[in-house]
Coordinates of C-alpha atoms in Angstrom, one line a residue:
X744 CA -26.0 -4.1 -26.7
X745 CA -25.5 -0.3 -26.1
X746 CA -23.0 1.6 -29.4
X747 CA -20.8 3.3 -26.0
X748 CA -17.5 2.0 -26.7
X749 CA -17.2 0.4 -22.4
X750 CA -14.0 0.9 -21.1
X751 CA -11.6 -2.8 -20.8
X752 CA -10.6 -3.8 -17.7
X753 CA -6.8 -4.3 -17.9
X754 CA -6.0 -7.2 -15.8
X755 CA -2.4 -8.2 -14.2
X756 CA -1.0 -10.9 -12.9
X757 CA 0.9 -10.6 -9.6
X758 CA 2.3 -13.9 -8.3
X759 CA 3.6 -11.6 -5.1
X760 CA 2.1 -9.2 -2.7
X761 CA 5.1 -7.1 -4.7
X762 CA 4.4 -7.9 -8.0
X763 CA 0.4 -7.3 -6.8
X764 CA 1.0 -3.4 -5.5
X765 CA 4.3 -2.4 -8.9
X766 CA 1.2 -4.2 -10.7
X767 CA -1.8 -1.4 -9.5
X768 CA 1.3 1.0 -9.1
X769 CA 1.7 0.9 -12.9
X770 CA -2.0 1.2 -14.6
X771 CA -4.0 -2.2 -13.7
X772 CA -7.4 -1.7 -13.1
X773 CA -7.8 -4.8 -11.7
X774 CA -4.6 -8.0 -10.5
X775 CA -5.7 -12.0 -10.2
X776 CA -3.7 -13.5 -7.4
X777 CA -3.2 -16.9 -6.1
X778 CA -3.6 -18.3 -2.7
X779 CA -2.4 -21.5 -1.0
X780 CA -5.0 -23.8 -1.7
X781 CA -6.6 -24.9 -4.9
X782 CA -4.6 -22.4 -7.6
X783 CA -2.9 -23.9 -10.8
X784 CA 0.7 -22.6 -10.0
X785 CA 1.6 -24.3 -7.1
X786 CA 5.0 -22.5 -7.2
X787 CA 4.3 -19.2 -7.5
X788 CA 4.4 -17.1 -4.8
X789 CA 0.9 -17.4 -3.3
X790 CA -0.8 -15.4 -0.7
X791 CA -1.2 -16.1 3.1
X792 CA -4.7 -14.5 4.0
X793 CA -2.6 -12.0 6.1
X794 CA -0.3 -11.4 2.6
X795 CA -3.8 -11.4 0.6
X796 CA -6.2 -9.2 3.4
X797 CA -3.0 -6.5 2.7
X798 CA -3.1 -7.0 -1.0
X799 CA -7.0 -6.3 -1.2
X800 CA -7.0 -3.2 1.2
X801 CA -3.6 -2.1 -1.1
X802 CA -5.8 -2.8 -4.5
X803 CA -8.7 -1.4 -2.7
X804 CA -7.4 2.1 -1.8
X805 CA -6.8 3.2 -5.8
X806 CA -9.7 2.0 -7.0
X807 CA -8.0 -1.8 -8.6
X808 CA -9.9 -4.9 -7.9
X809 CA -8.6 -8.4 -6.5
X810 CA -9.7 -11.3 -8.5
X811 CA -7.5 -14.9 -6.8
X812 CA -7.4 -18.5 -8.9
X813 CA -9.1 -20.8 -7.4
X814 CA -8.7 -23.1 -10.8
X815 CA -7.1 -26.5 -9.6
X816 CA -9.4 -30.0 -10.5
X817 CA -10.2 -31.1 -7.8
X818 CA -9.9 -34.8 -7.4
X819 CA -11.5 -36.9 -4.5
X820 CA -11.2 -34.6 -1.2
X821 CA -9.3 -31.5 -2.6
X822 CA -12.4 -29.4 -2.0
X823 CA -12.2 -30.1 1.8
X824 CA -11.8 -27.1 3.5
X825 CA -13.3 -25.0 0.2
X826 CA -16.0 -23.3 2.2
X827 CA -14.6 -22.2 4.8
X828 CA -11.9 -20.9 2.7
X829 CA -14.4 -18.8 0.5
X830 CA -16.2 -17.3 2.9
X831 CA -12.2 -15.7 4.9
X832 CA -11.8 -14.4 1.2
X833 CA -14.9 -13.2 0.8
X834 CA -15.6 -11.7 4.5
X835 CA -12.2 -10.1 3.4
X836 CA -14.1 -8.3 0.5
X837 CA -12.0 -9.9 -2.4
X838 CA -13.9 -8.7 -5.3
X839 CA -14.1 -12.4 -7.6
X840 CA -12.6 -16.6 -7.3
X841 CA -12.0 -17.6 -10.6
X842 CA -12.7 -21.2 -10.7
X843 CA -13.5 -23.8 -13.4
X844 CA -14.0 -27.2 -11.4
X845 CA -17.9 -27.9 -10.9
X846 CA -17.7 -28.9 -7.7
X847 CA -15.2 -26.1 -6.0
X848 CA -18.4 -23.9 -8.2
X849 CA -20.9 -25.5 -6.7
X850 CA -18.8 -25.2 -2.9
X851 CA -18.6 -21.3 -3.4
X852 CA -21.9 -21.0 -4.9
X853 CA -23.8 -22.4 -1.9
X854 CA -21.8 -22.0 1.1
X855 CA -20.1 -18.3 0.5
X856 CA -22.7 -16.9 -1.1
X857 CA -22.4 -13.0 -2.4
X858 CA -19.1 -13.6 -3.5
X859 CA -18.9 -13.3 -7.8
X860 CA -17.2 -16.4 -9.6
X861 CA -15.9 -16.3 -12.7
X862 CA -15.3 -18.8 -15.3
X863 CA -11.7 -20.6 -15.7
X864 CA -10.3 -20.4 -19.1
X865 CA -9.6 -24.0 -17.8
X866 CA -13.4 -24.7 -18.1
X867 CA -13.1 -23.9 -22.3
X868 CA -15.8 -21.8 -22.9
X869 CA -16.0 -21.7 -26.9
X870 CA -19.4 -20.5 -27.6
X871 CA -22.9 -19.2 -26.6
X872 CA -23.8 -21.6 -25.2
X873 CA -21.8 -22.2 -22.3
X874 CA -21.6 -18.8 -21.8
X875 CA -25.9 -18.6 -21.7
X876 CA -25.3 -22.4 -18.8
X877 CA -23.2 -20.4 -16.5
X878 CA -24.9 -17.2 -17.0
X879 CA -27.7 -18.6 -15.3
X880 CA -26.7 -21.0 -12.3
X881 CA -25.3 -17.3 -11.6
X882 CA -21.7 -16.5 -13.1
X883 CA -20.8 -13.1 -13.4
X884 CA -18.2 -13.1 -15.9
X885 CA -16.5 -16.4 -18.2
X886 CA -12.8 -15.8 -19.1
X887 CA -12.6 -17.3 -22.4
X888 CA -10.3 -20.3 -23.9
X889 CA -7.7 -18.8 -25.8
X890 CA -8.3 -21.0 -29.0
X891 CA -11.5 -18.5 -29.8
X892 CA -11.6 -16.1 -32.8
X893 CA -11.9 -12.6 -33.2
X894 CA -15.4 -13.7 -34.8
X895 CA -16.2 -16.5 -32.6
X896 CA -15.7 -13.4 -29.8
X897 CA -17.1 -11.0 -31.9
X898 CA -20.8 -13.4 -32.0
X899 CA -20.4 -14.0 -28.2
X900 CA -20.4 -11.2 -27.1
X901 CA -23.5 -9.8 -29.9
X902 CA -25.6 -12.5 -27.7
X903 CA -24.1 -12.8 -25.0
X904 CA -24.6 -9.9 -22.2
X905 CA -22.1 -11.6 -18.9
X906 CA -18.6 -9.9 -18.8
X907 CA -16.7 -11.3 -21.3
X908 CA -12.4 -11.2 -20.0
X909 CA -10.3 -12.0 -22.9
X910 CA -5.8 -13.3 -22.8
X911 CA -4.2 -10.5 -24.6
X912 CA -0.7 -11.4 -23.4
X913 CA 1.6 -14.6 -22.2
X914 CA 2.5 -17.0 -22.9
X915 CA -0.2 -19.5 -25.2
X916 CA -0.4 -23.8 -23.8
X917 CA 0.2 -26.1 -26.0
X918 CA -2.6 -28.0 -24.8
X919 CA -6.0 -27.3 -25.3
X920 CA -7.4 -24.7 -22.8
X921 CA -4.4 -25.7 -20.6
X922 CA -5.4 -29.4 -20.1
X923 CA -2.5 -31.4 -20.3
X924 CA -1.5 -34.2 -19.1
X925 CA 2.1 -34.4 -20.3
X926 CA 3.7 -33.2 -17.1
X927 CA 1.9 -35.8 -14.9
X928 CA 3.6 -38.9 -17.2
X929 CA 6.8 -36.7 -18.0
X930 CA 7.8 -35.4 -13.9
X931 CA 4.8 -37.0 -12.1
X932 CA 3.6 -34.1 -11.4
X933 CA -0.2 -32.9 -11.7
X934 CA -1.0 -30.0 -14.0
X935 CA -4.3 -29.7 -13.4
X936 CA -3.9 -29.8 -9.8
X937 CA -0.8 -27.0 -9.7
X938 CA 2.4 -28.8 -10.3
X939 CA 2.3 -28.5 -14.0
X940 CA 6.5 -28.7 -15.0
X941 CA 6.0 -26.9 -18.3
X942 CA 7.2 -30.5 -20.2
X943 CA 6.3 -29.1 -23.8
X944 CA 8.9 -26.7 -22.9
X945 CA 11.6 -29.4 -22.7
X946 CA 14.3 -29.8 -26.1
X947 CA 13.3 -33.1 -27.3
X948 CA 16.2 -34.6 -29.8
X949 CA 15.2 -36.2 -33.2
X950 CA 16.4 -40.0 -33.9
X951 CA 17.1 -42.0 -36.9
X952 CA 16.0 -45.5 -36.2
X953 CA 16.4 -48.1 -39.0
X954 CA 15.3 -51.8 -38.7
X955 CA 17.5 -53.8 -36.7
X956 CA 19.9 -51.0 -36.4
X957 CA 20.9 -48.5 -33.4
X958 CA 19.1 -45.8 -32.7
X959 CA 21.2 -42.4 -33.9
X960 CA 20.7 -39.2 -32.9
X961 CA 20.5 -36.3 -35.6
X962 CA 21.2 -33.7 -33.1
X963 CA 23.5 -30.9 -35.4
X964 CA 21.8 -32.2 -38.4
X965 CA 19.4 -29.3 -37.5
X966 CA 19.6 -26.2 -35.7
X967 CA 18.2 -26.5 -32.6
X968 CA 16.2 -30.1 -30.6
X969 CA 12.3 -29.6 -30.7
X970 CA 10.0 -28.6 -29.0
X971 CA 6.3 -28.6 -27.8
X972 CA 6.2 -25.0 -27.0
X973 CA 4.2 -22.3 -28.2
X974 CA 5.5 -18.4 -28.7
X975 CA 3.7 -16.3 -26.1
X976 CA 0.7 -14.0 -27.2
X977 CA 0.6 -10.3 -27.7
X978 CA -2.4 -8.2 -28.0
X979 CA -1.1 -4.8 -28.0
X980 CA -1.0 -3.5 -31.2
X981 CA -4.6 -5.3 -31.4
X982 CA -6.6 -3.2 -28.7
X983 CA -9.0 -1.4 -31.4
X984 CA -10.4 -4.7 -32.1
X985 CA -10.4 -6.0 -28.4
X986 CA -12.9 -2.9 -27.0
X987 CA -15.0 -2.7 -30.6
X988 CA -15.9 -6.5 -29.7
X989 CA -16.6 -5.3 -25.9
X990 CA -13.9 -7.5 -24.5
X991 CA -14.8 -5.7 -20.5
X992 CA -12.0 -7.3 -19.4
X993 CA -8.2 -7.2 -21.0
X994 CA -6.2 -9.8 -19.7
X995 CA -2.2 -10.6 -18.9
X996 CA -1.0 -14.0 -18.6
X997 CA 2.4 -14.5 -15.8
X998 CA 2.4 -14.8 -12.2
X999 CA 5.5 -16.2 -12.2
X1000 CA 6.6 -13.4 -14.5
X1001 CA 9.2 -10.4 -12.5
X1002 CA 8.6 -7.3 -11.3
X1003 CA 9.9 -5.9 -14.6
X1004 CA 8.0 -7.9 -16.9
X1005 CA 4.4 -7.0 -14.7
X1006 CA 5.5 -3.2 -14.5
X1007 CA 6.4 -3.2 -18.8
X1008 CA 3.3 -4.6 -19.7
X1009 CA 1.2 -3.1 -16.7
X1010 CA 2.0 0.0 -18.3
X1011 CA 2.0 -0.5 -21.7
X1012 CA -1.6 -2.2 -22.3
X1013 CA -3.0 0.8 -19.9
X1014 CA -1.6 3.3 -22.0
X1015 CA -3.1 1.0 -24.8
X1016 CA -6.0 1.8 -23.6
X1017 CA -6.2 5.3 -22.5
X1018 CA -5.2 6.4 -26.0
X1019 CA -7.8 3.8 -27.9
X1020 CA -10.4 5.7 -25.2
X1021 CA -9.4 9.0 -26.2
X1022 CA -9.0 8.7 -29.9
X1023 CA -7.7 5.8 -32.6
X1024 CA -5.7 8.5 -33.9
X1025 CA -3.8 8.5 -30.7
X1026 CA -3.3 5.0 -30.6
X1027 CA -2.2 4.9 -34.1
X1028 CA 0.2 7.6 -32.5
X1029 CA 1.5 5.9 -30.6
X1030 CA 1.2 2.0 -31.4
X1031 CA 4.8 1.6 -31.8
X1032 CA 6.5 3.0 -29.4
X1033 CA 4.3 0.6 -27.1
X1034 CA 5.4 -2.2 -29.5
X1035 CA 8.9 -1.7 -28.9
X1036 CA 8.7 -1.3 -25.0
X1037 CA 7.6 -4.4 -25.0
X1038 CA 10.7 -5.9 -26.1
X1039 CA 12.2 -4.4 -23.5
X1040 CA 11.6 -7.4 -21.5
X1041 CA 12.7 -10.5 -21.8
X1042 CA 10.2 -13.0 -23.1
X1043 CA 9.2 -15.6 -26.1
X1044 CA 8.5 -14.4 -29.5
X1045 CA 4.8 -13.3 -29.9
X1046 CA 2.3 -13.7 -31.8
X1047 CA -1.2 -12.6 -31.8
X1048 CA -2.5 -16.5 -30.5
X1049 CA -5.5 -17.3 -32.3
X1050 CA -7.4 -14.6 -32.7
X1051 CA -6.2 -14.5 -36.5
X1052 CA -6.4 -17.9 -37.6
X1053 CA -4.8 -20.5 -36.5
X1054 CA -1.5 -21.0 -35.7
X1055 CA 1.2 -22.3 -37.8
X1056 CA 5.1 -23.5 -37.2
X1057 CA 5.6 -20.2 -37.2
X1058 CA 4.0 -19.4 -34.1
X1059 CA 6.2 -22.5 -32.2
X1060 CA 9.8 -22.3 -30.4
X1061 CA 11.9 -23.8 -32.7
X1062 CA 15.3 -22.8 -34.6
X1063 CA 17.5 -18.8 -34.6
X1064 CA 15.7 -17.0 -32.4
X1065 CA 14.4 -14.0 -34.8
X1066 CA 14.2 -10.9 -31.9
X1067 CA 15.7 -11.2 -28.5
X1068 CA 15.7 -7.7 -25.8
X1069 CA 18.3 -6.3 -25.8
X1070 CA 18.0 -5.1 -21.8
X1071 CA 18.5 -5.9 -18.6
X1072 CA 16.4 -4.5 -15.7
X1073 CA 19.1 -3.3 -12.9
X1074 CA 16.9 -1.3 -10.3
X1075 CA 14.0 0.6 -8.8
X1076 CA 14.3 4.1 -6.7
X1077 CA 13.8 3.9 -3.6
X1078 CA 14.2 7.7 -2.9
X1079 CA 14.6 10.9 -4.8
X1080 CA 16.6 14.0 -4.1
X1081 CA 15.4 17.5 -6.0
X1082 CA 18.6 19.6 -4.0
X1083 CA 20.6 17.7 -5.4
X1084 CA 19.0 15.8 -8.1
X1085 CA 20.3 12.1 -6.8
X1086 CA 18.3 9.6 -6.6
X1087 CA 18.6 5.7 -4.3
X1088 CA 18.4 3.0 -6.4
X1089 CA 17.8 -0.2 -4.7
X1090 CA 20.1 -2.7 -7.5
X1091 CA 18.1 -5.9 -9.4
X1092 CA 21.5 -6.4 -11.3
X1093 CA 24.9 -5.0 -11.8
X1094 CA 25.8 -2.0 -12.3
X1095 CA 28.3 0.0 -13.4
X1096 CA 29.7 3.6 -13.7
X1097 CA 28.7 5.0 -17.6
X1098 CA 25.6 2.4 -18.1
X1099 CA 23.6 3.6 -20.5
X1100 CA 20.0 3.1 -18.6
X1101 CA 16.7 3.9 -19.5
X1102 CA 14.4 5.2 -16.3
X1103 CA 10.9 4.5 -17.3
X1104 CA 7.7 4.8 -14.6
X1105 CA 3.3 5.3 -14.5
X1106 CA 1.8 6.8 -17.1
X1107 CA 4.8 5.4 -19.9
X1108 CA 7.0 8.1 -18.4
X1109 CA 10.6 7.8 -20.5
X1110 CA 14.0 8.9 -20.3
X1111 CA 17.8 7.8 -21.0
X1112 CA 20.5 8.9 -19.4
X1113 CA 23.7 7.5 -18.0
X1114 CA 24.8 6.2 -14.5
X1115 CA 26.8 8.8 -13.0
X1116 CA 28.5 9.2 -9.3
X1117 CA 27.7 5.8 -8.9
X1118 CA 28.1 5.6 -4.6
X1119 CA 27.1 2.1 -2.5
X1120 CA 24.9 2.6 0.7
X1121 CA 27.7 4.5 3.3
X1122 CA 28.3 7.3 0.6
X1123 CA 32.1 5.3 -1.0
X1124 CA 32.4 6.1 -4.7
X1125 CA 32.5 3.1 -6.9
X1126 CA 32.8 2.3 -10.5
X1127 CA 30.4 -1.2 -10.3
X1128 CA 28.2 -2.9 -7.8
X1129 CA 27.6 -6.5 -8.2
X1130 CA 25.2 -7.2 -5.2
X1131 CA 21.4 -7.3 -5.7
X1132 CA 19.1 -6.1 -3.2
X1133 CA 22.3 -3.1 -2.2
X1134 CA 20.4 0.7 -2.3
X1135 CA 22.8 2.6 -3.9
X1136 CA 22.8 6.5 -5.2
X1137 CA 23.2 8.2 -8.3
X1138 CA 23.5 11.6 -9.7
X1139 CA 20.2 12.2 -13.0
X1140 CA 19.4 14.4 -14.9
X1141 CA 15.3 14.9 -14.2
X1142 CA 13.1 14.1 -12.0
X1143 CA 12.5 10.0 -10.8
X1144 CA 9.8 8.8 -8.6
X1145 CA 10.0 6.0 -5.9
X1146 CA 8.9 3.0 -7.8
X1147 CA 10.7 3.8 -11.9
X1148 CA 12.2 1.1 -13.2
X1149 CA 16.1 1.1 -14.2
X1150 CA 16.9 -0.6 -17.3
X1151 CA 20.4 -1.0 -18.8
X1152 CA 20.7 -0.5 -22.3
X1153 CA 23.4 -4.1 -23.2
X1154 CA 24.5 -4.7 -26.2
X1155 CA 24.3 -8.4 -27.6
X1156 CA 23.8 -10.9 -30.4
X1157 CA 20.9 -11.4 -32.0
X1158 CA 19.7 -14.6 -34.3
X1159 CA 18.0 -13.5 -37.9
X1160 CA 16.1 -15.2 -39.6
X1161 CA 16.9 -15.0 -44.0
X1162 CA 15.3 -15.5 -46.3
X1163 CA 16.8 -18.8 -47.1
X1164 CA 15.8 -20.2 -43.9
X1165 CA 19.2 -20.0 -42.5
X1166 CA 19.7 -17.9 -39.6
X1167 CA 22.6 -15.5 -39.4
X1168 CA 24.9 -13.9 -36.2
X1169 CA 24.4 -9.7 -35.7
X1170 CA 25.6 -7.5 -33.3
X1171 CA 22.7 -4.8 -31.7

């Protein structure tokens, strides 16, 4: 292998065409989307073929790639029509499909030759021999199982030359590589065919059940009902390990997340990769800023998954939250008038005169100000705008650009764990 440090691809989720454009604008080198068949996110805003073509063209015009997740486990008959579907994607210029089921891999390889195939994390690739098997079958990339350690990743990279895609941010599944039937039993929705109801994230009670006596809930005797849910993954402060161990693509989970989430996380990982490729010192200088930025968007608590050891009880969701984001997404810039320093914004949440807000945009641009001279679309002066998607104008102290996002800095309550295991509430 070459000792030249290779820049990894930042791969962002795109549940809708709008999110695809936001991800690309905010620095993603590639996006992964779902079509209206063969995927594992039936409730995401999956792309029609017309939207797929528009998204592919939008990304390609800006130097980015598009991959389609076709990672369901097929039952008999589910594969009907897959050959024609793969051919249509290939012919519109799609860069690759992400597949786990051998039946769909076989259909794609034989009926849509020329379309690259990436092995989905659902296939649980955890060792060198698995990589060799799929390379011989013609696959060009393998998405690592999320249960692989950093040491194992390094060994796989040392002994293979197929591309490695590894998750760096987003939700973790409580089951191995997402292969779970809990949703099937709890809600009659097949998790492996796109219908997961995330039963592991429900709250579950505990009962005292003495022999021969009526069961008794112990709710109230514990601070919160238990779930079976892991905290989210974040590797933003470990980008050097991912780069030095030869990961080709840094994958961000979250096709069902908001444009606020997609823009923030893509922006952060793009800045992190750019900084480290420039120099380790540059990355260290902005690392804390990147970590802080992540906490401006709604998410669960964060850990590093399996990369540095098997997760413990501290990487599970129960009890009082240790950290809560203190920002709320309120709008996006539609236009900017430099002559009078006014911005036209599309509201996404309640905005009030005097709110302290932060504007941010691609390239990790930020500044804070207060909402001043708030007017509605008709030019009327208002002090509160409660209606989502309304067009408003405000005065800003410096230039903004169309596509920039706006967060409001909201005070709130944060639950903090104490050393003795109890919690207390403080005002942010």
